[in-house]
XYZ file of C-alpha atoms in Angstrom:
287
model
C -0.046 -17.576 -4.339
C -0.962 -20.583 -6.424
C -1.769 -20.144 -10.094
C -5.257 -19.500 -11.425
C -6.272 -20.487 -14.949
C -6.001 -16.891 -16.162
C -2.332 -16.720 -15.161
C -1.392 -18.715 -18.297
C -2.302 -16.059 -20.904
C -0.709 -13.425 -18.668
C 2.563 -15.376 -18.678
C 2.456 -15.510 -22.474
C 1.663 -11.791 -22.777
C 4.569 -10.899 -20.508
C 6.836 -13.271 -22.424
C 5.925 -11.630 -25.747
C 6.543 -8.143 -24.391
C 9.843 -9.147 -22.783
C 11.004 -10.838 -25.992
C 10.177 -7.769 -28.068
C 12.236 -5.679 -25.647
C 15.100 -8.170 -25.447
C 15.826 -8.834 -29.133
C 14.907 -7.997 -32.704
C 15.801 -11.492 -33.926
C 12.457 -12.952 -35.038
C 13.782 -16.496 -35.418
C 15.266 -16.375 -31.926
C 11.989 -15.062 -30.499
C 10.119 -17.938 -32.125
C 12.609 -20.438 -30.714
C 12.376 -18.967 -27.212
C 8.576 -18.828 -27.287
C 8.508 -22.544 -28.121
C 10.717 -23.148 -25.058
C 8.400 -21.016 -22.914
C 5.351 -22.966 -24.091
C 7.189 -26.178 -23.225
C 8.101 -24.741 -19.813
C 4.479 -23.846 -19.146
C 3.361 -27.288 -20.284
C 5.584 -28.880 -17.624
C 5.105 -26.386 -14.783
C 1.645 -24.828 -15.159
C -0.316 -27.152 -12.901
C -2.759 -26.817 -10.036
C -0.836 -25.848 -6.929
C 2.096 -24.293 -8.807
C 3.366 -21.000 -7.359
C 2.689 -18.139 -9.764
C 5.767 -15.975 -9.274
C 8.090 -18.984 -9.468
C 6.805 -19.741 -12.977
C 7.107 -16.092 -13.956
C 10.679 -16.037 -12.679
C 11.590 -19.081 -14.778
C 10.155 -17.474 -17.910
C 12.025 -14.201 -17.525
C 15.290 -15.926 -16.640
C 14.950 -18.062 -19.759
C 14.446 -14.961 -21.914
C 17.477 -13.228 -20.412
C 19.665 -16.295 -20.851
C 18.680 -17.152 -24.411
C 18.803 -13.576 -25.733
C 21.940 -12.625 -23.820
C 20.135 -9.478 -22.686
C 20.504 -9.184 -18.904
C 18.070 -6.263 -18.643
C 15.376 -6.255 -21.353
C 13.331 -3.652 -19.491
C 16.181 -1.134 -19.114
C 14.530 1.514 -21.311
C 11.117 0.894 -19.744
C 12.633 1.326 -16.278
C 13.925 4.754 -17.308
C 10.423 5.502 -18.560
C 9.024 4.379 -15.169
C 11.340 6.839 -13.422
C 10.217 9.694 -15.649
C 6.539 8.884 -15.133
C 7.026 8.725 -11.365
C 8.908 12.019 -11.294
C 6.171 13.639 -13.391
C 3.491 12.567 -10.926
C 5.478 13.168 -7.737
C 4.173 16.769 -7.397
C 0.603 15.422 -7.508
C 1.431 12.985 -4.710
C 3.122 15.673 -2.617
C 0.153 17.996 -3.061
C -2.186 15.208 -1.990
C -0.134 14.808 1.205
C 0.022 18.536 2.043
C -3.092 18.390 4.184
C -2.853 14.708 5.062
C -0.407 13.655 7.750
C -1.964 10.315 8.667
C -0.297 7.018 7.790
C -3.196 5.875 5.623
C -2.673 8.641 3.095
C 1.032 7.829 2.797
C 0.041 4.200 2.247
C -2.331 5.307 -0.518
C 0.463 7.246 -2.211
C 2.764 4.215 -2.079
C 0.046 2.002 -3.544
C -0.558 4.542 -6.296
C 3.105 4.145 -7.214
C 2.395 0.440 -7.699
C 0.301 1.323 -10.742
C 3.512 2.123 -12.648
C 3.912 -1.544 -13.534
C 4.438 -2.706 -17.091
C 4.525 -6.338 -16.006
C 0.907 -6.425 -14.868
C -0.703 -3.747 -17.023
C 1.346 -3.995 -20.178
C 3.463 -1.377 -21.861
C 0.677 1.007 -22.880
C -1.955 2.439 -20.556
C -3.160 5.847 -19.378
C -0.973 6.581 -16.347
C -2.396 9.995 -15.545
C -5.974 8.761 -15.384
C -5.236 5.795 -13.121
C -2.833 7.701 -10.838
C -5.332 10.480 -10.120
C -8.176 7.992 -9.660
C -6.058 5.865 -7.328
C -5.124 8.727 -5.016
C -8.787 9.572 -4.606
C -10.047 6.020 -4.146
C -10.620 4.362 -0.767
C -8.630 1.316 0.248
C -10.772 -1.736 -0.477
C -8.933 -3.579 2.294
C -7.450 -1.260 4.916
C -5.303 -2.698 7.706
C -3.389 0.551 8.259
C -4.438 0.839 11.887
C -3.086 -2.634 12.570
C 0.216 -1.641 10.930
C 0.353 1.475 13.082
C -0.049 -0.578 16.252
C 2.640 -3.026 15.144
C 5.027 -0.170 14.303
C 4.637 1.227 17.821
C 5.825 -2.121 19.218
C 8.739 -2.578 16.810
C 12.162 -1.180 16.066
C 13.089 -2.936 12.785
C 11.061 -2.826 9.567
C 11.881 -4.641 6.334
C 10.456 -2.941 3.236
C 10.312 -5.169 0.153
C 10.465 -2.870 -2.859
C 8.849 -3.630 -6.177
C 9.276 -1.590 -9.349
C 11.613 1.093 -10.572
C 9.759 4.406 -10.566
C 7.411 3.129 -7.901
C 10.210 3.392 -5.334
C 10.100 7.174 -5.705
C 6.604 7.009 -4.185
C 7.802 4.456 -1.624
C 10.291 7.005 -0.331
C 7.437 9.192 0.911
C 5.981 6.314 2.931
C 9.372 5.254 4.289
C 10.000 8.799 5.502
C 6.652 8.588 7.318
C 7.592 5.233 8.872
C 10.610 6.878 10.498
C 8.190 8.954 12.597
C 7.490 5.718 14.506
C 11.111 5.514 15.667
C 11.943 2.427 13.619
C 14.903 1.624 11.414
C 13.990 0.641 7.870
C 15.820 -1.768 5.594
C 14.802 -1.703 1.927
C 15.291 -4.889 -0.088
C 15.736 -4.737 -3.860
C 16.762 -7.296 -6.487
C 20.354 -8.420 -6.916
C 20.038 -8.566 -10.721
C 17.517 -7.083 -13.194
C 14.191 -8.873 -13.654
C 11.200 -7.274 -15.329
C 11.131 -3.615 -14.219
C 11.955 -4.423 -10.602
C 14.220 -2.078 -8.653
C 17.891 -2.926 -8.152
C 20.506 -1.230 -5.958
C 21.346 1.467 -8.506
C 17.650 2.368 -8.749
C 17.354 2.677 -4.971
C 20.425 4.908 -4.876
C 19.057 7.070 -7.690
C 15.835 7.525 -5.716
C 17.835 8.509 -2.621
C 16.526 5.675 -0.464
C 20.005 5.148 0.980
C 19.663 8.500 2.748
C 16.775 7.267 4.891
C 17.169 3.477 4.991
C 19.641 0.637 4.686
C 19.685 -0.913 1.196
C 20.144 -4.660 0.764
C 19.410 -7.182 -1.970
C 17.462 -10.408 -1.780
C 20.484 -12.099 -3.321
C 18.517 -13.146 -6.388
C 16.628 -11.908 -9.445
C 13.249 -13.488 -8.745
C 9.896 -11.950 -9.643
C 8.745 -10.944 -6.176
C 10.298 -12.953 -3.360
C 11.052 -16.660 -3.367
C 12.102 -17.629 0.142
C 14.163 -20.700 -0.741
C 16.229 -18.605 -3.177
C 17.232 -15.908 -0.660
C 20.924 -15.418 0.005
C 21.979 -16.523 3.482
C 22.561 -12.892 4.425
C 19.117 -11.764 3.332
C 17.371 -14.764 4.877
C 18.734 -13.661 8.273
C 17.468 -10.131 7.712
C 14.078 -11.442 6.620
C 13.743 -13.872 9.518
C 14.823 -11.290 12.110
C 12.597 -8.467 10.885
C 9.865 -7.446 13.304
C 7.530 -6.032 10.655
C 7.551 -6.631 6.899
C 5.944 -4.236 4.430
C 5.838 -5.510 0.861
C 4.916 -3.722 -2.343
C 3.354 -5.196 -5.430
C 1.872 -8.339 -6.898
C 5.020 -10.447 -7.120
C 5.845 -9.961 -3.460
C 2.276 -10.855 -2.490
C 2.477 -14.002 -4.607
C 5.757 -15.042 -3.001
C 5.021 -14.080 0.597
C 1.780 -16.043 0.709
C 3.925 -19.155 0.106
C 6.792 -18.233 2.466
C 7.401 -19.344 6.081
C 6.516 -16.204 8.004
C 6.421 -17.483 11.593
C 4.311 -15.028 13.584
C 5.760 -11.754 12.321
C 3.267 -9.217 10.954
C 3.452 -8.954 7.166
C 1.587 -6.265 5.230
C 1.108 -6.168 1.457
C 0.429 -2.901 -0.343
C -0.779 -3.234 -3.918
C -3.256 -2.426 -6.605
C -5.136 -5.593 -7.573
C -4.416 -5.173 -11.271
C -5.243 -8.699 -12.413
C -8.207 -11.010 -11.902
C -6.085 -13.715 -10.253
C -4.761 -11.421 -7.508
C -8.182 -9.834 -7.024
C -9.770 -13.254 -6.751
C -7.131 -14.464 -4.282
C -7.646 -11.462 -1.990
C -11.394 -11.274 -2.536
C -11.657 -7.779 -4.018
C -12.583 -6.193 -7.341
C -9.973 -5.792 -10.065
C -8.329 -2.380 -9.716
C -8.856 -2.174 -5.961
C -6.229 -0.577 -3.751
C -5.323 -2.952 -0.950
C -3.369 -2.666 2.299
C -3.713 -6.142 3.763
C -2.094 -7.991 6.654
C -1.450 -11.526 5.422
C 0.126 -12.901 8.598
């Protein structure tokens, strides 16, 4: 996805929050923010790819503070929030065995995202509302048809905590007699899931776990490791969670493989790009 004008203040908000998590050194934070403003001045242009700029900002913060995982404590908080709401999700699924409801649960997990919504918001309210909201864009039936014709699915994970909800959907995908590979980040970035997070959630018991070979926000195709690029290129169906993956996949060479993005359109730029209202739950085939 290319940047919209409103992406700029969002980059600065995320930068401020990440800096406050990464260091208590006020002089260092001022110095880094000046570098971030300079970075935006040189890269924030029409046609720039949004998640590539975001990746550069967060890498700069990690490098200059020496903190490889500024969101470590927030990721633990994500896990606790997800575990707290898991019984609500399971209860919702008790009388719902169709794929669409499992998709809705996975999208609800996408709400646990400090990068898009900030560090403070009412999780309980938005989780319950999300589970009971219709999908604004619903390509679940198309996914179901593609699953019936496929044997290999690549699942691009997004946030820590959220992957606990993803597990429910992945278990449902196995009903279609497919093997699932879950891709996480090689190194910490924002509150994105890494290998240890996937293992903690037990995803290794139902799927193969791999990394993208990088620490990008979402996926950046030209940064993939050679190993992951082969997995990506050879996948028959790709299911991707979250805003960053949507931003990156819409700029990636996808050939003719079906690619589905599951997300909550939390920001005006994403909502505008898809053509839905802010806050909409979306299950959209982008290729």
